[in-house]
Amino acid sequence: MMKKQYTSYQETMAFVERCMAEHPHLIRLQTIGTTWEQRPIVLVTISLDVEYAQNKPALLYTGTIHAREWIGNELAIKFIGYVIKNYRFNPKLKEALTRNTLYMVPCLNPDGFEYSRNHFSFWRKNRRDNGDGTFGVDLNRNFSVKFRHSMDTDSNIYSGPHAFSEPETRAIRDFVITHKNITIALDYHSQGNVFFPAHKFNHENEIEGTDLNVLCANMNREIFKVTGRKYGIHRGKPPSNLIHGSGREYYYSLGILSTVVEVGTRNIPDYLVNMSQSVDENIPAVLHALSESISYSDLAPKRPEQFSLVNIDNNSASLTWCYQSDMEVNFEIYRAQQPKSPCCDETLVAITRDIQFTDVQLKSGQPYFYNIRAVDRVTKIKSAFSPELRVKTELAHDEYSRELFPSNQEVGYVGQYTLDNNKEHFGHNSLFVGVNKRKGICYGVIEFNLNNVPEDAMIKSARFSLYPMNRVNAKVENFGEWTVSLLDAEDLDDVTNFTQIHTATPMQTLGHAIESDQLTQGIWSEWHFNIAERHLLKKAIKAGKVILRIEGPRKLPLGADSQMMQFDIGYGKFGAGIHYRPNLQLIYTRTPQKVILSPIAINTITTTEVYENKLSSGFDKQGAIIYGQMAFTLADLPEAYKTVITDAYLIMRNKTSLKTKRDTRFTIELAELKDIDFNSVKHRKKREFIGYEVSNQQLKHKDSHYFIFDSYCKLYLEQLHQDNKPCYLIIRATAASTEYDEVIEWAGEGDGESPQLVIEYIDRRKTSLPAPTELSAEIENGMLKLMWNNPKHDDFVGSFVVRNRFHPPKSPYDGVKLYGGPDDYTFDNFANANIEKYYSVFSYDDIPNFSEPISIQYVAKEGFSVIEQEYEPQDEDEEID
């Protein structure tokens, strides 16, 4: 019988007693309480030397608070075994146990656990006699934070008569209160393969939010290294109140970093395959969390403050921060391209003693996420993290971007057995993608309107992003995969029609498929279009729209009832707004226009004379240099403020070549000239060479030569255009030794093949608009209303509003997006009006170029009640621990 492969509670106690007897310097055992059925609640203390355990920062591990979630107990005893076997020679483990203490409660619900093992496998609660013929309290609803009394004693989530009514919750409460050294708490559950970090239900980011996300991300990295599996990281989104009376939130209310770890896809999985994988992948994750305990203690340096952006362009970002401490510290800076990424060697981009840093060689138009912590130079103890800094590099000079969102009528899901309701699924809360017995096969459908993307757009990059909000109903480990396909919009006339979506033949399936063990919750999923997919997207621009189908498995294995993934759409009662909406990010350039310029002046300049309308260069009979000189006007280009030169090259044709075999070469140079005479040319202000030099051998074999402007030269051309100045070019000869009487004649005016300056350009505004003015905030109908004045400008498209809890947003990406559009006001529907915060508003044009921000610090002047919507499962199979 599979259950016998798991360890019973009595076997667990015997194991830890034996471990303590054999390793008394490492392990200490104590009973912290007794259950209704008189079972002892056992806590194991592990540390080197364990006698001084309470003097060290500590990690609290709790397992199997829900009776049927056996992973907590099983992982605990396997971790203890790992410690005993490896602590003597594993330096990472030895250091973690020397600096930190592990408090481990393998099973916080012994009565329920044994009842689950011996009678009812999926029993969840403890075994309290409720006195009405029902038994049990959900211990993870019995803590005091947001405790909610309920009368339904038969419910799986019955919370008990009052907070801490149960001996199990009182036992762990009393232990935690008397052990102030606990800095991190891990509560192990099943199922979901997801971290659920704690939160304070205040609808705002918290100072520890980055610490929690990074802790989970680094544990996730350890998991991935073992099995290749990716866990989600999901804190829940306001205004939904996900859970009442949980241990996780209680620990967090005491200042302890706390997270639930949901493991596996079944409560009691196949032991030899699934459970053993879950155990093996989580052992290094627990070790990492233990090693981090000291970083959140009084022994650690303070976290850096005011981590913010100073300046950003298309390939660099300059960051700054404040630090007030007597400790000698370095700063570690980490950079990733996704939020909730690990802070590890692979993402470490700088170690510095300064309080500023410039990151270079970034890609244009891309998001970057920065984290920083201090490190004590002597003890090497690391601090907590500053709140994560989010930036987005500016576009390159020839780029445009569009961030496309579907309207509420254009995003939803269609179900095989929900034909009469499929229209109602659009614009309503979530996409359900996959298959279950009640809804049948379900597809997510998203239509993006492309009418604002010009037909001549040349797409340089495209990225589709989707937010997975719940993977609980993907119940079968390593079964099925989720894909995104491009559908031909001309074949569909009703995106809410299941048959049309089901039978549509994809033009292309995007990038990679996501296998079930790679599904994440709370971490954005992204699909990047390759060149073939961008070509199809280019064709879709002419149709004015692109339709994406999100598809999961279409069948269920034997005995399974669901293999379904849920994605947020940002709409509906439980949608989390525009910043969680599916989006399509495009970066493109446009087909350039071309102008061919002829010189307005051509001269040959010798030591004694200037020959107009003649173009020669080389050396005279005395060995003195002969210069060729040209001038071009840029007046034929459009207005300078909206002209971006994408390419430029000079075409030169030679009429003669040198008879000598000596290595004489000819260069063309951008120069600034005051006068056209030999002395002025000789002492010219040199700017840059155009392309590469041409040798005499090349002159002999071809008579047309292309000198291509590099990036600097193109920018210099734009500056000349801005300043309404001509472009001066000098042709000069170079030789390894003194040469005499070597002159090349170039095609000049009247030859029919005179030099040509070819410029390709696009019409693109290069500078930002004036910033909005008069930003203010007030409370209207219980919501925070922001108002401002938009700039009056023909190129104005809209204003972009961003909220940041910790500092004024310095860029449009530096916080939570609240609004983007032409209005001069918006409401912050998700804010807590009682909490201080910052807002910035940026104006933008159609590129978009964003202005400097206008910012405001909001401080509440009176208390406001926070409206919370109670979380309601959107699918009958859904369960929240």
PDB file of C-alpha atoms in Angstrom, residues 475-607:
ATOM      1  CA  LYS A 475      -3.439  18.401 -10.739  1.00  0.00           C
ATOM      2  CA  VAL A 476      -1.446  15.820 -12.668  1.00  0.00           C
ATOM      3  CA  GLU A 477       2.329  15.998 -12.361  1.00  0.00           C
ATOM      4  CA  ASN A 478       4.228  16.069 -15.670  1.00  0.00           C
ATOM      5  CA  PHE A 479       1.127  15.859 -17.823  1.00  0.00           C
ATOM      6  CA  GLY A 480       0.228  18.214 -20.663  1.00  0.00           C
ATOM      7  CA  GLU A 481       1.666  21.449 -21.957  1.00  0.00           C
ATOM      8  CA  TRP A 482       0.376  24.960 -22.590  1.00  0.00           C
ATOM      9  CA  THR A 483       0.990  26.819 -25.849  1.00  0.00           C
ATOM     10  CA  VAL A 484       0.137  30.094 -27.574  1.00  0.00           C
ATOM     11  CA  SER A 485      -0.814  30.059 -31.263  1.00  0.00           C
ATOM     12  CA  LEU A 486      -1.373  32.733 -33.885  1.00  0.00           C
ATOM     13  CA  LEU A 487      -4.733  32.311 -35.596  1.00  0.00           C
ATOM     14  CA  ASP A 488      -5.742  33.753 -38.952  1.00  0.00           C
ATOM     15  CA  ALA A 489      -8.208  36.544 -38.138  1.00  0.00           C
ATOM     16  CA  GLU A 490      -9.802  36.207 -41.579  1.00  0.00           C
ATOM     17  CA  ASP A 491     -10.958  32.668 -40.698  1.00  0.00           C
ATOM     18  CA  LEU A 492     -12.831  33.796 -37.559  1.00  0.00           C
ATOM     19  CA  ASP A 493     -15.933  35.952 -37.290  1.00  0.00           C
ATOM     20  CA  ASP A 494     -16.783  35.190 -33.640  1.00  0.00           C
ATOM     21  CA  VAL A 495     -13.998  34.717 -31.081  1.00  0.00           C
ATOM     22  CA  THR A 496     -16.559  33.542 -28.498  1.00  0.00           C
ATOM     23  CA  ASN A 497     -17.538  30.553 -30.652  1.00  0.00           C
ATOM     24  CA  PHE A 498     -15.966  27.374 -29.273  1.00  0.00           C
ATOM     25  CA  THR A 499     -16.219  25.438 -32.543  1.00  0.00           C
ATOM     26  CA  GLN A 500     -14.444  28.161 -34.532  1.00  0.00           C
ATOM     27  CA  ILE A 501     -11.636  28.424 -31.987  1.00  0.00           C
ATOM     28  CA  HIS A 502     -11.372  24.648 -31.522  1.00  0.00           C
ATOM     29  CA  THR A 503     -11.124  23.870 -35.237  1.00  0.00           C
ATOM     30  CA  ALA A 504      -8.915  26.825 -36.231  1.00  0.00           C
ATOM     31  CA  THR A 505      -5.600  25.798 -37.768  1.00  0.00           C
ATOM     32  CA  PRO A 506      -2.765  27.804 -36.202  1.00  0.00           C
ATOM     33  CA  MET A 507      -0.575  29.796 -38.556  1.00  0.00           C
ATOM     34  CA  GLN A 508       2.243  29.390 -36.018  1.00  0.00           C
ATOM     35  CA  THR A 509       2.753  28.226 -32.440  1.00  0.00           C
ATOM     36  CA  LEU A 510       4.829  30.761 -30.540  1.00  0.00           C
ATOM     37  CA  GLY A 511       8.196  29.849 -29.127  1.00  0.00           C
ATOM     38  CA  HIS A 512       8.250  27.195 -26.450  1.00  0.00           C
ATOM     39  CA  ALA A 513       5.495  25.118 -24.939  1.00  0.00           C
ATOM     40  CA  ILE A 514       5.205  25.265 -21.142  1.00  0.00           C
ATOM     41  CA  GLU A 515       5.128  21.819 -19.619  1.00  0.00           C
ATOM     42  CA  SER A 516       3.062  21.207 -16.499  1.00  0.00           C
ATOM     43  CA  ASP A 517       6.066  21.195 -14.158  1.00  0.00           C
ATOM     44  CA  GLN A 518       7.137  24.549 -15.597  1.00  0.00           C
ATOM     45  CA  LEU A 519       3.809  26.271 -14.966  1.00  0.00           C
ATOM     46  CA  THR A 520       4.236  29.122 -12.535  1.00  0.00           C
ATOM     47  CA  GLN A 521       1.735  31.114 -10.539  1.00  0.00           C
ATOM     48  CA  GLY A 522       2.318  34.790  -9.872  1.00  0.00           C
ATOM     49  CA  ILE A 523       5.273  35.073 -12.284  1.00  0.00           C
ATOM     50  CA  TRP A 524       4.625  36.538 -15.719  1.00  0.00           C
ATOM     51  CA  SER A 525       4.860  34.074 -18.586  1.00  0.00           C
ATOM     52  CA  GLU A 526       6.393  35.526 -21.736  1.00  0.00           C
ATOM     53  CA  TRP A 527       6.586  34.412 -25.347  1.00  0.00           C
ATOM     54  CA  HIS A 528       9.107  36.161 -27.612  1.00  0.00           C
ATOM     55  CA  PHE A 529       8.331  36.156 -31.341  1.00  0.00           C
ATOM     56  CA  ASN A 530      11.049  34.810 -33.617  1.00  0.00           C
ATOM     57  CA  ILE A 531      11.646  36.209 -37.094  1.00  0.00           C
ATOM     58  CA  ALA A 532       9.058  33.929 -38.756  1.00  0.00           C
ATOM     59  CA  GLU A 533       6.462  34.857 -36.155  1.00  0.00           C
ATOM     60  CA  ARG A 534       7.225  38.555 -36.564  1.00  0.00           C
ATOM     61  CA  HIS A 535       6.705  38.135 -40.286  1.00  0.00           C
ATOM     62  CA  LEU A 536       3.209  36.752 -39.625  1.00  0.00           C
ATOM     63  CA  LEU A 537       2.585  39.616 -37.228  1.00  0.00           C
ATOM     64  CA  LYS A 538       3.585  42.039 -39.967  1.00  0.00           C
ATOM     65  CA  LYS A 539       0.905  40.510 -42.213  1.00  0.00           C
ATOM     66  CA  ALA A 540      -1.637  40.809 -39.413  1.00  0.00           C
ATOM     67  CA  ILE A 541      -1.060  44.566 -39.274  1.00  0.00           C
ATOM     68  CA  LYS A 542      -2.797  44.870 -42.647  1.00  0.00           C
ATOM     69  CA  ALA A 543      -5.795  42.976 -41.257  1.00  0.00           C
ATOM     70  CA  GLY A 544      -5.845  45.338 -38.280  1.00  0.00           C
ATOM     71  CA  LYS A 545      -5.800  42.652 -35.596  1.00  0.00           C
ATOM     72  CA  VAL A 546      -4.076  39.541 -34.340  1.00  0.00           C
ATOM     73  CA  ILE A 547      -5.783  36.686 -32.495  1.00  0.00           C
ATOM     74  CA  LEU A 548      -3.961  34.446 -30.031  1.00  0.00           C
ATOM     75  CA  ARG A 549      -5.242  31.106 -28.771  1.00  0.00           C
ATOM     76  CA  ILE A 550      -3.939  29.801 -25.443  1.00  0.00           C
ATOM     77  CA  GLU A 551      -4.252  26.047 -25.341  1.00  0.00           C
ATOM     78  CA  GLY A 552      -3.629  23.391 -22.708  1.00  0.00           C
ATOM     79  CA  PRO A 553      -4.119  19.634 -22.660  1.00  0.00           C
ATOM     80  CA  ARG A 554      -7.295  18.352 -24.340  1.00  0.00           C
ATOM     81  CA  LYS A 555      -7.704  15.083 -22.439  1.00  0.00           C
ATOM     82  CA  LEU A 556      -7.505  13.814 -18.878  1.00  0.00           C
ATOM     83  CA  PRO A 557      -5.613  10.764 -17.698  1.00  0.00           C
ATOM     84  CA  LEU A 558      -7.380   7.957 -15.892  1.00  0.00           C
ATOM     85  CA  GLY A 559      -8.899   9.048 -12.579  1.00  0.00           C
ATOM     86  CA  ALA A 560      -8.158  12.757 -13.023  1.00  0.00           C
ATOM     87  CA  ASP A 561     -10.860  15.429 -12.975  1.00  0.00           C
ATOM     88  CA  SER A 562      -8.904  18.571 -13.906  1.00  0.00           C
ATOM     89  CA  GLN A 563      -5.775  19.790 -15.646  1.00  0.00           C
ATOM     90  CA  MET A 564      -6.579  23.475 -15.830  1.00  0.00           C
ATOM     91  CA  MET A 565      -4.523  26.683 -15.577  1.00  0.00           C
ATOM     92  CA  GLN A 566      -6.031  30.032 -14.671  1.00  0.00           C
ATOM     93  CA  PHE A 567      -4.670  33.342 -16.034  1.00  0.00           C
ATOM     94  CA  ASP A 568      -5.613  36.889 -15.008  1.00  0.00           C
ATOM     95  CA  ILE A 569      -7.143  39.236 -17.602  1.00  0.00           C
ATOM     96  CA  GLY A 570      -7.308  42.403 -15.480  1.00  0.00           C
ATOM     97  CA  TYR A 571     -11.074  42.774 -15.880  1.00  0.00           C
ATOM     98  CA  GLY A 572     -13.994  41.743 -13.711  1.00  0.00           C
ATOM     99  CA  LYS A 573     -14.552  41.688  -9.969  1.00  0.00           C
ATOM    100  CA  PHE A 574     -11.389  39.711  -9.256  1.00  0.00           C
ATOM    101  CA  GLY A 575      -9.240  41.035 -12.079  1.00  0.00           C
ATOM    102  CA  ALA A 576      -6.365  43.136 -10.773  1.00  0.00           C
ATOM    103  CA  GLY A 577      -6.417  46.036 -13.229  1.00  0.00           C
ATOM    104  CA  ILE A 578      -4.371  47.134 -16.188  1.00  0.00           C
ATOM    105  CA  HIS A 579      -1.001  46.104 -14.740  1.00  0.00           C
ATOM    106  CA  TYR A 580      -2.110  42.434 -14.759  1.00  0.00           C
ATOM    107  CA  ARG A 581      -3.741  42.499 -18.187  1.00  0.00           C
ATOM    108  CA  PRO A 582      -2.416  40.340 -21.051  1.00  0.00           C
ATOM    109  CA  ASN A 583      -0.304  42.528 -23.302  1.00  0.00           C
ATOM    110  CA  LEU A 584       1.576  42.507 -26.557  1.00  0.00           C
ATOM    111  CA  GLN A 585       4.750  44.619 -26.584  1.00  0.00           C
ATOM    112  CA  LEU A 586       6.038  45.687 -29.995  1.00  0.00           C
ATOM    113  CA  ILE A 587       9.247  47.503 -30.849  1.00  0.00           C
ATOM    114  CA  TYR A 588       9.537  48.486 -34.477  1.00  0.00           C
ATOM    115  CA  THR A 589      11.082  50.905 -36.868  1.00  0.00           C
ATOM    116  CA  ARG A 590       9.599  52.250 -40.083  1.00  0.00           C
ATOM    117  CA  THR A 591      10.537  52.066 -43.746  1.00  0.00           C
ATOM    118  CA  PRO A 592      12.923  54.997 -44.239  1.00  0.00           C
ATOM    119  CA  GLN A 593      12.670  57.684 -46.848  1.00  0.00           C
ATOM    120  CA  LYS A 594      15.686  58.545 -48.960  1.00  0.00           C
ATOM    121  CA  VAL A 595      17.203  61.819 -50.154  1.00  0.00           C
ATOM    122  CA  ILE A 596      20.167  62.052 -52.546  1.00  0.00           C
ATOM    123  CA  LEU A 597      22.194  65.221 -52.123  1.00  0.00           C
ATOM    124  CA  SER A 598      24.679  66.751 -54.564  1.00  0.00           C
ATOM    125  CA  PRO A 599      27.465  68.967 -53.270  1.00  0.00           C
ATOM    126  CA  ILE A 600      26.880  72.711 -53.105  1.00  0.00           C
ATOM    127  CA  ALA A 601      30.629  73.268 -53.373  1.00  0.00           C
ATOM    128  CA  ILE A 602      33.615  71.272 -54.650  1.00  0.00           C
ATOM    129  CA  ASN A 603      37.207  72.472 -54.289  1.00  0.00           C
ATOM    130  CA  THR A 604      40.764  71.285 -54.697  1.00  0.00           C
ATOM    131  CA  ILE A 605      43.032  73.004 -52.192  1.00  0.00           C
ATOM    132  CA  THR A 606      46.791  73.209 -52.665  1.00  0.00           C
ATOM    133  CA  THR A 607      49.439  75.163 -50.772  1.00  0.00           C
TER     134      THR A 607
END
